Amino acid sequence: MSRVNAILDEASELPVPEQRELALQLLERLEVADVPEATEPRVPGQIDGYWFGAGAEIPTLPPAYDPTGALLCDGGDGLYDGALCLDLVKLEGAWYPLSEAGRYAYAHSSAMLRDERVRFVPAGAPWAASVYEAAYANSLESVQVAASYGAEAQARCRLDYPTVRLKLRKLA
């Protein structure tokens, strides 16, 4: 972290707009550097789907765009009422477990921080047959992830922040 502080000290000599730009570039590089390498885009057993906020209606047809999220449930059992899942987010074309550091970066996770209702609808047929409400559960240290979610999920976790878990409640 001393390299970061040295860069920020030098940046303080720059005009404000350049300081902001440098800080954003630095954060992007640090974020990418902290992401473990993935050999495959998907985590085995992940369930792709779409996040919908409190005020959003779930459409009658599946969205034409790529899934906005994915979940990996404990024991690989699939989605069910009461499931404890890892919240997977897509970075650089691969899916990674969300860490506590990233909770403010995504619409669904920041909404949950504000205690807003967030729903997950699995992709695939039949569309919207199952709808789940998600809420934060206790986070796990990366060394605890493999026991419930597998070695591949653990390998993709950040080591410097706990891994976020969600508890699902089946709505439909």
Short mmCIF file of C-alpha atoms in Angstrom, two decimals:
data_model
loop_
_atom_site.label_atom_id
_atom_site.label_comp_id
_atom_site.label_asym_id
_atom_site.label_seq_id
_atom_site.Cartn_x
_atom_site.Cartn_y
_atom_site.Cartn_z
CA MET A 1 0.00 0.00 0.00
CA SER A 2 3.03 2.32 0.33
CA ARG A 3 3.26 2.53 -3.50
CA VAL A 4 -0.34 3.72 -3.59
CA ASN A 5 0.35 6.36 -0.95
CA ALA A 6 3.42 7.57 -2.84
CA ILE A 7 1.39 7.94 -6.05
CA LEU A 8 -1.37 9.80 -4.21
CA ASP A 9 1.18 12.12 -2.59
CA GLU A 10 2.58 13.00 -6.01
CA ALA A 11 -0.94 13.43 -7.39
CA SER A 12 -1.73 16.04 -4.73
CA GLU A 13 0.55 18.42 -6.68
CA LEU A 14 -1.70 18.14 -9.76
CA PRO A 15 -4.79 20.26 -10.53
CA VAL A 16 -8.02 18.74 -9.15
CA PRO A 17 -9.41 17.27 -12.43
CA GLU A 18 -6.12 15.42 -13.04
CA GLN A 19 -6.08 14.21 -9.42
CA ARG A 20 -9.52 12.70 -9.88
CA GLU A 21 -8.57 11.03 -13.19
CA LEU A 22 -5.39 9.58 -11.70
CA ALA A 23 -7.28 8.29 -8.66
CA LEU A 24 -9.86 6.58 -10.91
CA GLN A 25 -7.14 4.95 -13.01
CA LEU A 26 -5.36 3.78 -9.88
CA LEU A 27 -8.54 2.27 -8.45
CA GLU A 28 -9.26 0.44 -11.71
CA ARG A 29 -5.77 -1.04 -11.76
CA LEU A 30 -5.95 -2.08 -8.13
CA GLU A 31 -9.37 -3.68 -8.64
CA VAL A 32 -8.15 -5.70 -11.63
CA ALA A 33 -4.93 -6.64 -9.82
CA ASP A 34 -6.88 -8.05 -6.87
CA VAL A 35 -8.98 -10.35 -9.08
CA PRO A 36 -7.64 -13.92 -9.27
CA GLU A 37 -7.16 -15.41 -12.73
CA ALA A 38 -10.02 -17.58 -14.04
CA THR A 39 -9.35 -20.27 -16.64
CA GLU A 40 -13.04 -20.67 -17.55
CA PRO A 41 -15.72 -17.94 -17.62
CA ARG A 42 -18.24 -19.82 -15.46
CA VAL A 43 -18.00 -21.29 -11.98
CA PRO A 44 -19.23 -24.92 -12.03
CA GLY A 45 -22.82 -25.05 -10.77
CA GLN A 46 -23.57 -21.35 -11.13
CA ILE A 47 -27.12 -20.31 -11.96
CA ASP A 48 -27.37 -17.32 -14.27
CA GLY A 49 -30.21 -14.86 -13.91
CA TYR A 50 -31.43 -11.31 -13.69
CA TRP A 51 -31.60 -8.87 -10.79
CA PHE A 52 -34.67 -6.67 -10.36
CA GLY A 53 -34.93 -3.84 -7.86
CA ALA A 54 -37.87 -3.03 -5.62
CA GLY A 55 -39.67 -0.81 -8.11
CA ALA A 56 -38.90 -2.83 -11.23
CA GLU A 57 -41.53 -5.04 -12.78
CA ILE A 58 -40.42 -8.48 -13.87
CA PRO A 59 -41.10 -8.63 -17.61
CA THR A 60 -43.37 -11.27 -19.09
CA LEU A 61 -40.61 -12.37 -21.49
CA PRO A 62 -36.96 -12.95 -20.61
CA PRO A 63 -34.65 -10.00 -21.26
CA ALA A 64 -32.85 -10.01 -24.61
CA TYR A 65 -29.57 -9.06 -22.92
CA ASP A 66 -27.04 -11.22 -21.08
CA PRO A 67 -27.78 -12.19 -17.47
CA THR A 68 -27.06 -9.45 -14.95
CA GLY A 69 -25.98 -11.85 -12.22
CA ALA A 70 -25.41 -15.40 -11.13
CA LEU A 71 -25.69 -17.35 -7.90
CA LEU A 72 -23.80 -20.36 -6.60
CA CYS A 73 -25.76 -22.19 -3.93
CA ASP A 74 -24.32 -24.13 -1.02
CA GLY A 75 -23.70 -27.77 -1.79
CA GLY A 76 -24.53 -27.23 -5.46
CA ASP A 77 -28.18 -27.95 -4.70
CA GLY A 78 -29.63 -25.26 -6.96
CA LEU A 79 -31.99 -22.51 -5.87
CA TYR A 80 -34.43 -23.15 -3.04
CA ASP A 81 -36.13 -21.26 -0.24
CA GLY A 82 -33.54 -20.55 2.45
CA ALA A 83 -30.52 -21.28 0.23
CA LEU A 84 -27.24 -19.62 1.12
CA CYS A 85 -25.57 -18.50 -2.11
CA LEU A 86 -22.50 -16.73 -3.31
CA ASP A 87 -23.32 -13.62 -5.33
CA LEU A 88 -21.35 -13.93 -8.58
CA VAL A 89 -20.48 -10.86 -10.62
CA LYS A 90 -18.95 -10.68 -14.09
CA LEU A 91 -15.49 -9.12 -14.36
CA GLU A 92 -13.42 -9.16 -17.52
CA GLY A 93 -15.62 -11.88 -19.06
CA ALA A 94 -15.56 -14.31 -16.10
CA TRP A 95 -17.73 -14.74 -13.00
CA TYR A 96 -16.32 -14.11 -9.52
CA PRO A 97 -17.75 -14.21 -5.99
CA LEU A 98 -18.61 -10.71 -4.79
CA SER A 99 -16.47 -9.51 -1.91
CA GLU A 100 -17.49 -7.05 0.77
CA ALA A 101 -15.29 -4.50 -0.99
CA GLY A 102 -17.49 -4.65 -4.09
CA ARG A 103 -20.93 -4.34 -2.51
CA TYR A 104 -21.22 -0.66 -3.45
CA ALA A 105 -20.25 -1.29 -7.09
CA TYR A 106 -23.40 -3.08 -8.30
CA ALA A 107 -27.00 -1.89 -8.31
CA HIS A 108 -28.42 -5.01 -6.65
CA SER A 109 -25.78 -5.26 -3.92
CA SER A 110 -25.85 -1.57 -3.04
CA ALA A 111 -29.66 -1.72 -2.90
CA MET A 112 -29.41 -4.56 -0.36
CA LEU A 113 -27.06 -2.40 1.71
CA ARG A 114 -29.89 0.14 1.85
CA ASP A 115 -32.29 -2.65 2.94
CA GLU A 116 -34.17 -2.41 -0.35
CA ARG A 117 -35.98 -5.41 -1.75
CA VAL A 118 -34.00 -7.13 -4.51
CA ARG A 119 -35.24 -10.08 -6.56
CA PHE A 120 -33.39 -12.68 -8.61
CA VAL A 121 -35.03 -14.50 -11.52
CA PRO A 122 -33.11 -17.46 -12.96
CA ALA A 123 -32.53 -17.37 -16.71
CA GLY A 124 -33.99 -20.11 -18.86
CA ALA A 125 -37.32 -21.78 -19.36
CA PRO A 126 -39.90 -21.46 -18.07
CA TRP A 127 -39.23 -17.75 -17.61
CA ALA A 128 -40.10 -16.25 -14.21
CA ALA A 129 -41.48 -19.53 -12.89
CA SER A 130 -39.28 -18.94 -9.84
CA VAL A 131 -38.57 -15.59 -8.23
CA TYR A 132 -36.35 -15.18 -5.17
CA GLU A 133 -35.80 -12.29 -2.84
CA ALA A 134 -32.18 -11.98 -1.72
CA ALA A 135 -30.76 -10.50 1.47
CA TYR A 136 -27.27 -10.43 2.93
CA ALA A 137 -26.25 -13.36 5.10
CA ASN A 138 -23.00 -13.75 7.03
CA SER A 139 -19.90 -13.37 4.86
CA LEU A 140 -17.15 -15.97 4.64
CA GLU A 141 -13.38 -15.71 4.63
CA SER A 142 -11.97 -17.10 1.39
CA VAL A 143 -10.58 -20.19 3.16
CA GLN A 144 -14.14 -21.13 4.22
CA VAL A 145 -15.62 -21.01 0.71
CA ALA A 146 -14.44 -24.38 -0.65
CA ALA A 147 -16.31 -26.47 1.92
CA SER A 148 -19.74 -25.33 0.71
CA TYR A 149 -19.11 -23.92 -2.77
CA GLY A 150 -16.12 -25.80 -4.19
CA ALA A 151 -12.46 -25.21 -4.91
CA GLU A 152 -13.08 -23.21 -8.10
CA ALA A 153 -15.27 -20.69 -6.25
CA GLN A 154 -12.64 -20.39 -3.53
CA ALA A 155 -9.88 -19.85 -6.10
CA ARG A 156 -11.80 -16.86 -7.49
CA CYS A 157 -12.34 -15.16 -4.11
CA ARG A 158 -10.43 -12.09 -3.06
CA LEU A 159 -8.08 -12.84 -0.20
CA ASP A 160 -8.16 -9.36 1.30
CA TYR A 161 -11.93 -9.08 1.90
CA PRO A 162 -14.62 -11.52 3.07
CA THR A 163 -16.84 -13.12 0.43
CA VAL A 164 -20.48 -12.05 0.36
CA ARG A 165 -23.26 -14.58 0.87
CA LEU A 166 -26.95 -14.12 0.21
CA LYS A 167 -29.94 -15.87 1.74
CA LEU A 168 -32.82 -16.52 -0.63
CA ARG A 169 -36.52 -16.43 0.05
CA LYS A 170 -38.74 -17.94 -2.62
CA LEU A 171 -41.53 -15.58 -3.70
CA ALA A 172 -42.94 -17.55 -6.67
#
